[in-house]
Structure formats: structure tokens, C-alpha cells
Amino acid sequence: MKGIGVSPGIAIGRAWVLRSKKARVSGVLLADEDAVEREIGIYRIAVASAVASLEAMMGKVGKAEAEILEVQVELLRDPQMEEDVVAMITGRMPAKDAVLKVTEQLVQIFVNMDDDYMRARAADMQDAGMRLVKVMDGEEDGAGMVGGDWIVIAEDLSPSETVGLDHRVQAFATQMGGATSHAAIVARLRGLPAVVGCGSDLGIVANGDLLVVDGEMGVVFVNPDDEVIDIYRSKKETYAERQQLLLRLKDREAMTADGIRIQLLANIATARDMEQALEQGAEGVGLLRTELLFMDRERLPTEDEQLDFYKDILLRSGGRAVTIRTLDIGGDKPLPYLPLPKEANPFLGYRAIRICLDRTDIFKTQLRAILRASVFGKCRLMFPMIGSVQELRQAKDIVAIVKEELTASGAAFDPGVPVGIMIEIPSAALTADLLAKEADFFSIGTNDLVQYVLAVDRMNEKIAALYDPFHPAVLRLIREVIGQGHRQGIPVGMCGELAGDPQATELLLEMGLREFSMAAVSIPAVKEVILQSKCI
């Protein structure tokens, strides 16, 4: 079946299907007391299994993630929950039905609380209950995943779900999603072959089916014959050999054939990504996505938690520049503990810098953490979704206030941290000459720029063919932004997915782009094109 190849590579393995079906109460009653005792035993075994699984996961993740899992452990061990579930089972309700009923009741209790923190517990309660249901259905995360070479099949994957994929997962394919969906971006960061937007046909895949995933051509084969498997085994070997050849370019300077030095940077989201970026020859970080630090948790990260995160990455960078983008949530990236209004067009609504300028408490906490971390490396600060000079000035004013507060408190920070913006809204691209007078640098975010210029929702697989970063309207705006930045004497980079596309490299070089930031796995292939190209 055909989808959209979003992360190159070839994987051959068995299907692990993540169903998004909604569990429902069966309404069946237990026949006798023996059945009641049996169901109580099933419930208690499920609790013990789920807790053991969570505790094992806690030993493999960072402190913030472990705290999230610890909340679920506490909920599963709550005596009141056990009392309520056992009471329902005693009333002749099957264990799974009882868990669903009690979970629903507890979720409603949390949702109706006045305290924001307690309301956020509703999502944890829902997750804990569904984990028990999965255990009782024999579908606990990772259950049965013996050995390696598993390929995840799902309706869709969130960024945090993609980050959390088991190390035995070799690739994934989803029914939904587009080339610049955040699951696709995380797949490229991790180097996982991935195909998205396969449509409902992917629903026929069953656990254990033999699959071939071609992340470059966007093809998924289900239970292929021996001839197809042999062809793709050969292709997989060829791809691996080519990757090894490209890695030999790691220590070569990215210089064109006519002697123009180009800077190749990485887009990252975690400290682990920083290590991979350096392995691929990145000269620094052109985009640190901070939103994953805020996602898949029950509360906002504290200033010190953020400081530790930024400090860790700056120290790992070894003195290379790290560009930290401030919080970019909203659109397709909600936070469960920060309710956002329902919007007809969330990509055009309350998101990114618009939230930060409104919720200055959140914004200032992040800015304090970034500035305090700036003494541990070469740090740059970048605002997303700036649409006007007024917005940029407002954001810079808040930075100035935070600096004054840090100075007054005696906290150390680098007062000369460069402040730049992403150019991803047409209004910003068309007023680049004005914005360049206010910003220290530009970074072109092609993912959103393309969808805004072409009026194409980049998450909608139905119109994926219309999402075209090579459309003349997009290319004209990119050329204009690069030209205006250079005329005003500020650096211009690109951190959108187009920067990592080798087919676009020569064109971008001719436009004057000298700083490319991309998923680390794309760096060797782009460097190969640069070494063979001329700018003049």
C-alpha cells in the first residue's frame, strides 16, 4: 500500500499493531460466585503487571518522565480504586467493565475540580485505567515483543509516543499524518524508516504480519512473497552501505567546489538527539524544539527542570552554537494540563508566540531558564511564529525585563545572547526588511511557511499532493527573505524540512543560503551535494 515516505530507510519485520479502538462496557453479568472470584483475581494480577511494567520503564527514563509514570503507579495502587472495582465485580460485573466504569467516574471527579493541577490528574487516571484494560486484553505496551525487528502500525502517533517507541522498533507506518507531521519529524530525528498517510487500508494489518517498509518511496508491503523480500533485503544492504560511505564525510568541512563555506546544523529535541547530531557531523544546533519538554507530563516544567535540560544540551554541544526555540505549542501540539480553546482553525489561532505573549508567566519562566543556561555554552534564542515587528518588539521587551530580574537577583547569564526569529508566516516573509532591523538572525521555517502560502493543511493526507515546498510562490518568498537578511547584515538560516532535502540543496545555495539545519540523519547526504556544487 502507498503512503508518504517521511523518513528514509528500509525495514523488514513483524507488525506490532497499536489499535486506537475505544474500549466499551460489555454489559455482560457474571454467572456465579466462582466467576466473581476469578474476575477479582484477573483485576489484581492486571494491577500487579501494570505496576511492574511502569516501574521497569521508570528505571529507563529521565527524572521528569519517571515522575509522570510514578503518578500512574500511585493511582493504580490507590486503595479506594481497588475497593470500588472489587465492589462492582462483587455485583457481578466483569473486571474490565468494572475498571472502565470506575475510571470513568474518577475522571469526571478530577475534571470537575477547581484546582488546575487536580484537573490535570484526569488524563493520568484515564491512562492508568486504559493501561489496565490493555493488560487484561493481552495488549499491554510491549507485550509479546520478543526479539527485535518490530514495525509499529497505528492510526497515528503523537510526538511523545514516537519518542517513546521501544528500542526494538525498527520502523513505523500510520494511517494518518503528512510529511511534516511531528511524528514524521521525530522519526527523522531518530533515524527510523517511516511511512505515514497510508489511509484506512492499513487497518487490515494484524499483529505478527510480515512487513516491508520503504521510508523513501513511501511503500508498505504486507506479507510479501519471497521475491519481494529478497529484493528489499538487497536494497536494505545497499542503503546501509551508502550510509556508511556518507558517514566518511563526517569530518570534512562543508565547502562548495568553488570554496564557499556552508554551515550544517541539526534540529534536535532531546539530549540523545544531541549525541546523534555530533555523530553525523553537525556543527551545532539550528533548532532545539523545547515543546517535547512540556508534553506528556502532568504539569508545566519548573524553571530548574528547564535549566537542567538546556544546560545538559549546551554542555554536550562542546562549545558549538545551540539555537533554542521558545515554546511552540497549540495547533497540533496541545498540552493536557493547559486547556486551550476549541478552534476551527488551530494552525491559524492561539499558538506559539501568541500564547507566550499572553501567558507571560510561562514565557518568563522559560526565558529565565534559557538565559541562566547560557553561561554553559554558546546559546542563541529564537521566537516562533512572529508575524509583525510589534510582536517581535513585545517579545524582546519581555526578554529585557527578565534580564533585569536576573541581574537584580545576582543570577549569572550571558547578556549578549543573540535573539532571532523564525520566518514561517507570509507576513513576516514579506516584511523581512523591517524585521531584519530588529532581529539578530533569521531562520526560515518552511514547514509552516508552505502550508500558509499554499493554504494546505500539512497534517491532512487527503491533500498531501498539494503541499509543495518547490512551488514558485514559496521559493520566491524564501529568496526574498535570504536577500533581505543579507542586505541588512544578519545571518539567515533554514530549519524547516526543506533544508534537509538533497534535491533542494543546490537551489538554496544559489539563493544565497549558507546555514542549513536539519534532522541529523540528513546531514551526510546534504553535505555530499554541497561538496559537488558551486555557488557562483
Coordinates of C-alpha atoms in Angstrom, one line a residue:
M1 CA 0.0 0.0 0.0
K2 CA 1.1 3.5 -0.8
G3 CA 1.6 6.4 1.7
I4 CA 4.0 9.2 2.2
G5 CA 7.7 8.3 2.8
V6 CA 8.8 10.7 5.6
S7 CA 11.9 9.1 6.9
P8 CA 14.3 7.2 4.6
G9 CA 15.5 3.7 5.1
I10 CA 14.1 0.1 4.7
A11 CA 12.9 -2.2 7.5
I12 CA 11.7 -5.8 7.3
G13 CA 10.0 -7.1 10.4
R14 CA 6.8 -8.2 12.2
A15 CA 3.8 -5.9 12.8
W16 CA 3.0 -4.6 16.2
V17 CA -0.4 -3.0 15.9
L18 CA -1.5 -0.2 18.2
R19 CA -5.2 -0.1 17.9
S20 CA -7.0 3.2 18.8
K21 CA -10.3 1.5 19.4
K22 CA -12.4 2.9 22.3
A23 CA -13.0 0.3 25.0
R24 CA -16.6 -0.1 25.9
V25 CA -18.5 -1.7 28.7
S26 CA -19.9 -5.1 27.6
G27 CA -22.9 -5.1 29.9
V28 CA -22.5 -8.9 30.5
L29 CA -23.1 -10.2 34.0
L30 CA -21.0 -12.8 35.8
A31 CA -22.7 -16.2 36.2
D32 CA -21.8 -17.1 39.8
E33 CA -19.5 -16.5 42.8
D34 CA -16.7 -18.6 41.2
A35 CA -16.7 -16.2 38.2
V36 CA -16.7 -13.2 40.7
E37 CA -13.6 -14.6 42.5
R38 CA -11.9 -15.3 39.1
E39 CA -12.5 -11.7 37.9
I40 CA -11.2 -10.2 41.1
G41 CA -8.1 -12.3 40.6
I42 CA -7.8 -11.1 37.0
Y43 CA -8.1 -7.5 38.2
R44 CA -5.4 -7.8 40.9
I45 CA -3.0 -9.6 38.5
A46 CA -3.5 -6.9 35.9
V47 CA -2.7 -4.2 38.5
A48 CA 0.5 -6.0 39.6
S49 CA 1.5 -6.5 35.9
A50 CA 0.8 -2.8 35.0
V51 CA 2.7 -1.5 38.1
A52 CA 5.7 -3.8 37.3
S53 CA 5.8 -2.6 33.7
L54 CA 5.6 1.1 34.8
E55 CA 8.3 0.6 37.4
A56 CA 10.6 -1.1 34.8
M57 CA 10.0 1.9 32.5
M58 CA 10.8 4.4 35.3
G59 CA 14.3 2.9 35.5
K60 CA 15.0 3.6 31.8
V61 CA 13.8 7.3 31.5
G62 CA 14.8 10.7 32.9
K63 CA 13.5 12.2 36.1
A64 CA 10.7 14.2 34.6
E65 CA 9.3 11.1 32.7
A66 CA 9.7 8.9 35.8
E67 CA 7.6 11.4 37.8
I68 CA 4.8 11.1 35.2
L69 CA 4.9 7.3 35.5
E70 CA 5.0 7.4 39.3
V71 CA 1.6 9.2 39.3
Q72 CA 0.1 6.3 37.4
V73 CA 1.6 3.8 39.8
E74 CA 0.1 5.7 42.7
L75 CA -3.3 5.8 41.0
L76 CA -3.2 2.0 40.3
R77 CA -2.3 1.3 43.9
D78 CA -5.0 3.6 45.3
P79 CA -7.0 1.5 47.9
Q80 CA -10.1 3.5 47.0
M81 CA -9.9 2.5 43.4
E82 CA -9.4 -1.2 44.3
E83 CA -12.4 -1.0 46.7
D84 CA -14.6 0.5 44.1
V85 CA -13.6 -2.0 41.4
V86 CA -13.9 -5.0 43.6
A87 CA -17.4 -3.8 44.8
M88 CA -18.5 -3.7 41.1
I89 CA -17.1 -7.1 40.4
T90 CA -18.9 -8.5 43.5
G91 CA -22.1 -7.1 42.0
R92 CA -21.5 -9.5 39.0
M93 CA -19.7 -7.0 36.7
P94 CA -16.7 -8.4 34.7
A95 CA -13.3 -7.0 35.8
K96 CA -12.7 -5.0 32.6
D97 CA -16.2 -3.4 32.7
A98 CA -15.6 -2.5 36.4
V99 CA -12.3 -0.8 35.6
L100 CA -13.9 1.1 32.8
K101 CA -16.8 2.3 35.0
V102 CA -14.6 3.3 37.9
T103 CA -12.1 5.0 35.6
E104 CA -14.9 7.0 34.0
Q105 CA -16.3 8.0 37.5
L106 CA -12.8 9.1 38.7
V107 CA -12.1 11.0 35.5
Q108 CA -15.3 13.0 36.0
I109 CA -14.4 13.8 39.6
F110 CA -11.0 15.1 38.6
V111 CA -12.4 17.1 35.6
N112 CA -14.9 18.9 37.9
M113 CA -12.3 20.0 40.5
D114 CA -11.5 23.7 40.7
D115 CA -7.7 23.2 41.1
D116 CA -5.8 23.2 37.7
Y117 CA -3.3 20.6 39.0
M118 CA -6.0 18.2 40.1
R119 CA -8.0 18.6 36.9
A120 CA -4.8 17.6 35.1
R121 CA -5.0 14.3 37.0
A122 CA -7.9 13.3 34.8
A123 CA -5.6 12.4 31.9
D124 CA -3.4 10.4 34.3
M125 CA -6.5 8.5 35.6
Q126 CA -7.6 7.8 32.0
D127 CA -4.2 6.5 31.1
A128 CA -4.0 4.3 34.2
G129 CA -7.4 2.8 33.5
M130 CA -6.7 2.1 29.9
R131 CA -3.4 0.5 30.8
L132 CA -5.3 -2.0 33.0
V133 CA -7.7 -2.7 30.2
K134 CA -4.9 -3.3 27.8
V135 CA -3.2 -5.7 30.2
M136 CA -6.5 -7.7 30.6
D137 CA -6.9 -7.7 26.8
G138 CA -3.3 -9.0 26.4
E139 CA -2.3 -5.8 24.7
E140 CA 0.0 -4.1 27.3
D141 CA 2.6 -1.9 25.6
G142 CA 5.5 -4.1 24.5
A143 CA 3.8 -7.4 25.5
G144 CA 4.8 -10.2 23.2
M145 CA 7.6 -8.1 21.6
V146 CA 10.2 -10.8 21.9
G147 CA 13.4 -10.2 19.9
G148 CA 13.9 -7.3 17.6
D149 CA 12.7 -6.0 14.1
W150 CA 9.2 -4.9 15.1
I151 CA 7.3 -2.4 12.9
V152 CA 4.7 -0.3 14.7
I153 CA 1.3 0.1 12.8
A154 CA -1.0 2.8 14.2
E155 CA -3.8 5.1 13.2
D156 CA -1.5 8.0 14.2
L157 CA 1.4 8.6 16.6
S158 CA 1.9 11.7 18.8
P159 CA 5.4 13.2 19.0
S160 CA 5.8 11.8 22.6
E161 CA 4.6 8.4 21.5
T162 CA 7.2 8.4 18.7
V163 CA 10.0 9.4 21.1
G164 CA 8.9 6.6 23.5
L165 CA 8.9 3.8 20.9
D166 CA 10.7 0.7 22.2
H167 CA 14.3 0.3 21.0
R168 CA 13.2 -2.9 19.3
V169 CA 11.0 -1.0 16.9
Q170 CA 12.7 -0.7 13.5
A171 CA 10.1 1.4 11.7
F172 CA 6.5 2.6 11.7
A173 CA 3.6 3.2 9.4
T174 CA 0.4 5.2 10.2
Q175 CA -2.9 5.7 8.6
M176 CA -2.8 9.5 9.2
G177 CA -0.2 12.2 9.0
G178 CA 1.8 14.2 6.5
A179 CA 5.4 14.8 5.6
T180 CA 5.8 17.5 8.2
S181 CA 3.7 16.0 10.9
H182 CA 5.5 15.9 14.2
A183 CA 5.6 12.1 14.3
A184 CA 7.4 12.3 10.9
I185 CA 9.9 14.9 12.3
V186 CA 10.7 12.8 15.3
A187 CA 11.1 9.7 13.1
R188 CA 13.8 11.6 11.1
L189 CA 15.4 12.7 14.3
R190 CA 15.6 9.1 15.5
G191 CA 16.6 7.7 12.1
L192 CA 13.5 5.4 11.9
P193 CA 12.2 4.5 8.5
A194 CA 8.6 5.7 8.4
V195 CA 5.6 5.9 6.1
V196 CA 2.5 8.0 7.0
G197 CA -0.8 8.8 5.4
C198 CA -1.4 5.2 4.3
G199 CA -5.2 5.6 4.8
S200 CA -7.7 3.1 6.2
D201 CA -6.2 0.2 4.2
L202 CA -3.5 -0.1 6.8
G203 CA -6.3 -1.3 9.1
I204 CA -6.0 -4.8 7.6
V205 CA -2.6 -5.4 9.2
A206 CA -2.7 -7.9 12.1
N207 CA -0.2 -8.5 14.9
G208 CA 2.7 -10.6 13.6
D209 CA 2.2 -10.0 9.9
L210 CA 5.4 -9.8 8.0
L211 CA 6.0 -6.2 6.7
V212 CA 8.4 -4.4 4.5
V213 CA 8.6 -0.6 5.0
D214 CA 10.3 1.6 2.4
G215 CA 10.6 5.0 4.1
E216 CA 11.9 6.7 1.0
M217 CA 9.4 5.6 -1.6
G218 CA 6.5 5.6 0.9
V219 CA 5.5 1.9 0.4
V220 CA 4.4 -0.7 2.8
F221 CA 4.2 -4.4 1.8
V222 CA 2.1 -6.8 3.9
N223 CA 3.0 -10.5 3.9
P224 CA 5.0 -10.1 0.7
D225 CA 6.3 -13.1 -1.2
D226 CA 9.9 -14.3 -1.1
E227 CA 10.9 -12.4 -4.3
V228 CA 9.8 -9.0 -2.8
I229 CA 11.6 -9.8 0.5
D230 CA 14.8 -10.7 -1.4
I231 CA 14.7 -7.5 -3.4
Y232 CA 14.3 -5.4 -0.3
R233 CA 16.9 -7.2 1.7
S234 CA 19.3 -6.3 -1.1
K235 CA 18.0 -2.7 -1.1
K236 CA 18.5 -2.6 2.7
E237 CA 22.1 -3.7 2.4
T238 CA 22.7 -1.2 -0.4
Y239 CA 21.2 1.6 1.7
A240 CA 23.3 0.7 4.7
E241 CA 26.5 0.6 2.6
R242 CA 25.6 4.1 1.2
Q243 CA 25.0 5.5 4.7
Q244 CA 28.4 4.2 5.8
L245 CA 30.1 5.9 2.8
L246 CA 28.3 9.2 3.6
L247 CA 29.4 9.0 7.2
R248 CA 33.0 9.1 6.0
L249 CA 32.3 12.7 5.1
K250 CA 31.6 13.5 8.8
D251 CA 34.9 15.3 9.5
R252 CA 35.1 17.1 6.1
E253 CA 34.2 20.8 6.0
A254 CA 31.0 21.5 4.2
M255 CA 32.6 23.6 1.4
T256 CA 31.3 24.0 -2.1
A257 CA 33.5 23.2 -5.1
D258 CA 34.2 26.9 -5.6
G259 CA 35.3 27.4 -2.0
I260 CA 32.2 28.8 -0.2
R261 CA 31.9 27.6 3.4
I262 CA 28.5 26.3 4.4
Q263 CA 27.3 25.6 8.0
L264 CA 25.4 22.4 8.6
L265 CA 23.4 22.2 11.9
A266 CA 21.0 19.8 13.4
N267 CA 17.4 20.0 14.5
I268 CA 17.0 18.2 17.9
A269 CA 14.5 17.7 20.7
T270 CA 16.4 15.7 23.3
A271 CA 19.9 15.3 24.8
R272 CA 20.1 11.9 23.0
D273 CA 19.5 13.8 19.7
M274 CA 22.5 16.0 20.5
E275 CA 24.7 12.9 20.6
Q276 CA 23.4 11.6 17.3
A277 CA 23.8 15.0 15.7
L278 CA 27.5 15.1 16.6
E279 CA 28.0 11.6 15.3
Q280 CA 26.6 12.7 11.9
G281 CA 28.9 15.7 11.7
A282 CA 26.6 18.5 12.9
E283 CA 28.4 21.8 13.6
G284 CA 25.9 22.9 16.2
V285 CA 22.1 23.0 16.7
G286 CA 20.0 25.2 14.4
L287 CA 16.8 24.3 16.2
L288 CA 16.2 22.9 19.7
R289 CA 12.5 22.1 19.9
T290 CA 11.6 22.8 23.5
E291 CA 8.0 21.7 23.4
L292 CA 8.7 18.0 24.0
L293 CA 9.9 19.0 27.4
F294 CA 6.4 20.3 28.1
M295 CA 4.5 17.5 26.6
D296 CA 3.4 14.1 28.0
R297 CA 3.6 15.3 31.6
E298 CA 1.1 16.4 34.2
R299 CA 2.3 20.0 34.8
L300 CA 4.5 22.7 33.5
P301 CA 8.2 22.0 33.9
T302 CA 9.7 24.2 36.6
E303 CA 12.4 26.8 35.9
D304 CA 15.1 24.5 37.4
E305 CA 13.9 21.5 35.4
Q306 CA 14.1 23.5 32.2
L307 CA 17.5 24.9 33.3
D308 CA 18.9 21.3 33.7
F309 CA 17.6 20.4 30.3
Y310 CA 19.1 23.3 28.4
K311 CA 22.3 23.1 30.4
D312 CA 22.7 19.4 29.6
I313 CA 22.4 20.1 25.9
L314 CA 24.7 23.1 25.9
L315 CA 27.4 21.1 27.8
R316 CA 27.1 18.2 25.3
S317 CA 27.4 20.6 22.4
G318 CA 31.1 21.1 23.2
G319 CA 31.1 24.9 22.6
R320 CA 29.0 24.7 19.3
A321 CA 26.2 27.1 18.9
V322 CA 22.7 25.9 20.1
T323 CA 19.6 27.8 18.9
I324 CA 16.8 27.3 21.5
R325 CA 13.3 28.0 20.2
T326 CA 10.9 29.2 22.8
L327 CA 7.7 27.2 23.4
D328 CA 5.8 26.3 20.2
I329 CA 2.5 24.7 21.3
G330 CA -1.0 24.9 20.0
G331 CA -2.1 23.8 16.5
D332 CA -1.4 20.1 16.6
K333 CA 0.6 20.2 19.9
P334 CA -1.8 20.6 22.8
L335 CA -0.8 20.3 26.5
P336 CA -3.2 18.3 28.6
Y337 CA -2.7 20.5 31.7
L338 CA -3.0 23.8 29.8
P339 CA -6.5 23.8 28.4
L340 CA -6.7 25.7 25.1
P341 CA -9.9 26.9 23.5
K342 CA -11.5 24.8 20.8
E343 CA -10.7 26.5 17.4
A344 CA -12.0 25.9 13.9
N345 CA -8.5 26.7 12.5
P346 CA -6.0 25.9 15.3
F347 CA -3.0 26.4 13.0
L348 CA -4.2 30.0 12.5
G349 CA -5.1 30.5 16.1
Y350 CA -3.9 30.7 19.6
R351 CA -0.4 29.1 19.4
A352 CA 3.4 29.6 19.8
I353 CA 4.5 33.2 20.4
R354 CA 0.8 34.3 20.7
I355 CA 0.4 32.1 23.8
C356 CA 3.7 33.2 25.2
L357 CA 2.9 36.9 24.9
D358 CA -0.5 36.2 26.5
R359 CA 0.8 33.9 29.3
T360 CA 3.9 35.8 30.2
D361 CA 4.2 33.7 33.4
I362 CA 5.0 30.7 31.3
F363 CA 7.2 32.7 28.9
K364 CA 9.3 34.4 31.5
T365 CA 9.9 31.1 33.3
Q366 CA 11.3 29.6 30.1
L367 CA 13.3 32.7 29.3
R368 CA 14.9 32.8 32.8
A369 CA 15.9 29.1 32.4
I370 CA 17.4 29.7 28.9
L371 CA 19.3 32.8 30.0
R372 CA 20.6 31.1 33.1
A373 CA 21.8 28.1 31.0
S374 CA 23.5 30.5 28.5
V375 CA 26.7 30.6 30.7
F376 CA 27.3 26.9 29.9
G377 CA 27.7 27.2 26.2
K378 CA 27.1 29.2 23.0
C379 CA 23.4 29.9 23.2
R380 CA 21.0 31.6 20.7
L381 CA 17.4 32.5 21.5
M382 CA 14.7 32.2 18.8
F383 CA 11.0 33.1 18.7
P384 CA 8.5 31.0 16.6
M385 CA 5.6 32.3 14.5
I386 CA 6.5 36.0 14.6
G387 CA 4.1 37.9 12.3
S388 CA 5.0 41.5 12.8
V389 CA 7.6 44.0 14.1
Q390 CA 5.2 44.7 17.0
E391 CA 5.2 41.1 18.2
L392 CA 9.0 40.9 18.0
R393 CA 9.4 44.1 20.0
Q394 CA 6.9 42.9 22.6
A395 CA 8.9 39.6 23.0
K396 CA 12.2 41.4 23.2
D397 CA 10.8 43.7 25.9
I398 CA 9.9 40.7 28.0
V399 CA 13.5 39.4 27.5
A400 CA 14.8 42.7 28.7
I401 CA 12.6 42.5 31.8
V402 CA 13.8 39.0 32.6
K403 CA 17.4 40.1 32.2
E404 CA 16.8 42.9 34.7
E405 CA 15.3 40.5 37.2
L406 CA 18.2 38.1 36.8
T407 CA 20.7 40.9 37.3
A408 CA 18.9 42.0 40.4
S409 CA 18.9 38.5 41.9
G410 CA 22.6 38.0 41.1
A411 CA 22.0 35.1 38.7
A412 CA 24.7 34.6 36.1
F413 CA 23.8 34.8 32.4
D414 CA 25.2 35.9 29.1
P415 CA 23.8 39.4 28.4
G416 CA 24.8 39.1 24.7
V417 CA 22.7 36.1 23.8
P418 CA 21.6 36.7 20.1
V419 CA 17.8 36.9 19.7
G420 CA 16.4 35.8 16.3
I421 CA 13.1 34.7 14.8
M422 CA 11.6 32.0 12.6
I423 CA 10.3 33.2 9.3
E424 CA 7.3 31.0 8.9
I425 CA 4.3 33.3 8.3
P426 CA 3.9 35.1 4.9
S427 CA 3.5 38.5 6.6
A428 CA 7.0 38.0 8.2
A429 CA 8.5 37.0 4.9
L430 CA 7.0 40.0 3.1
T431 CA 8.3 42.4 5.8
A432 CA 11.7 40.7 6.2
D433 CA 13.4 44.0 5.6
L434 CA 11.7 45.6 8.6
L435 CA 12.1 42.6 10.9
A436 CA 15.8 42.3 10.0
K437 CA 16.4 45.6 11.6
E438 CA 15.0 44.2 14.9
A439 CA 16.4 40.6 14.9
D440 CA 19.9 39.3 15.2
F441 CA 19.2 36.4 12.8
F442 CA 16.5 34.7 10.7
S443 CA 15.7 31.0 10.4
I444 CA 13.2 30.1 7.7
G445 CA 10.7 27.5 8.9
T446 CA 9.5 26.0 5.7
N447 CA 7.0 23.5 7.2
D448 CA 4.5 26.2 8.3
L449 CA 5.5 28.7 5.6
V450 CA 4.5 26.3 2.8
Q451 CA 1.1 25.5 4.4
Y452 CA 0.3 29.1 5.0
V453 CA 1.4 30.3 1.5
L454 CA -0.5 27.5 -0.3
A455 CA -3.5 27.2 2.1
V456 CA -2.7 23.5 2.5
D457 CA -3.1 21.8 5.9
R458 CA 0.2 19.9 6.3
M459 CA -1.5 17.3 8.5
N460 CA -4.2 16.4 6.0
E461 CA -3.2 13.3 4.0
K462 CA -6.2 14.0 1.6
I463 CA -4.4 17.0 0.1
A464 CA -0.8 15.9 0.7
A465 CA -0.1 16.2 -3.0
L466 CA -0.8 20.0 -2.8
Y467 CA 1.8 20.5 -0.1
D468 CA 4.7 21.5 -2.4
P469 CA 7.8 23.3 -0.9
F470 CA 9.1 23.8 -4.5
H471 CA 6.0 25.9 -5.5
P472 CA 7.2 29.1 -7.2
A473 CA 5.3 31.2 -4.6
V474 CA 7.2 29.5 -1.7
L475 CA 10.6 29.8 -3.5
R476 CA 10.1 33.5 -4.3
L477 CA 9.4 34.2 -0.6
I478 CA 12.5 32.2 0.5
R479 CA 14.7 34.0 -1.9
E480 CA 13.3 37.4 -0.7
V481 CA 13.9 36.5 3.0
I482 CA 17.5 35.5 2.3
G483 CA 18.2 38.6 0.2
Q484 CA 16.7 41.0 2.8
G485 CA 18.6 39.4 5.6
H486 CA 21.9 39.7 3.8
R487 CA 21.1 43.3 2.8
Q488 CA 20.5 44.1 6.5
G489 CA 23.7 42.3 7.5
I490 CA 22.2 39.5 9.6
P491 CA 22.7 35.7 9.2
V492 CA 19.9 33.7 7.5
G493 CA 19.4 30.0 8.0
M494 CA 16.8 27.4 7.3
C495 CA 15.5 24.9 9.9
G496 CA 12.4 23.6 8.0
E497 CA 12.4 20.2 6.4
L498 CA 13.4 21.6 3.0
A499 CA 16.8 22.3 4.4
G500 CA 17.4 18.5 4.7
D501 CA 16.2 17.7 1.2
P502 CA 19.3 17.0 -1.0
Q503 CA 17.1 17.8 -4.1
A504 CA 16.8 21.4 -2.8
T505 CA 20.4 21.9 -1.8
E506 CA 21.8 23.4 -5.0
L507 CA 18.8 25.7 -5.4
L508 CA 19.1 27.0 -1.9
L509 CA 22.8 27.6 -2.3
E510 CA 22.1 29.6 -5.5
M511 CA 19.6 31.7 -3.5
G512 CA 22.4 32.5 -1.0
L513 CA 21.5 30.2 1.9
R514 CA 24.7 29.5 3.9
E515 CA 23.2 27.9 7.0
F516 CA 21.2 24.6 6.8
S517 CA 19.7 23.0 9.9
M518 CA 18.0 19.5 9.6
A519 CA 17.4 16.1 11.1
A520 CA 20.9 14.7 11.9
V521 CA 20.5 11.7 9.6
S522 CA 20.1 14.1 6.6
I523 CA 23.4 15.9 7.1
P524 CA 25.7 13.5 5.2
A525 CA 23.6 13.4 2.1
V526 CA 23.2 17.2 2.0
K527 CA 27.0 17.6 2.6
E528 CA 27.7 15.3 -0.3
V529 CA 25.7 17.6 -2.6
I530 CA 27.4 20.7 -1.2
L531 CA 30.9 19.3 -1.9
Q532 CA 29.9 18.9 -5.5
S533 CA 28.1 22.2 -6.0
K534 CA 29.1 25.7 -7.0
C535 CA 27.5 28.9 -5.6
I536 CA 28.8 31.2 -8.3

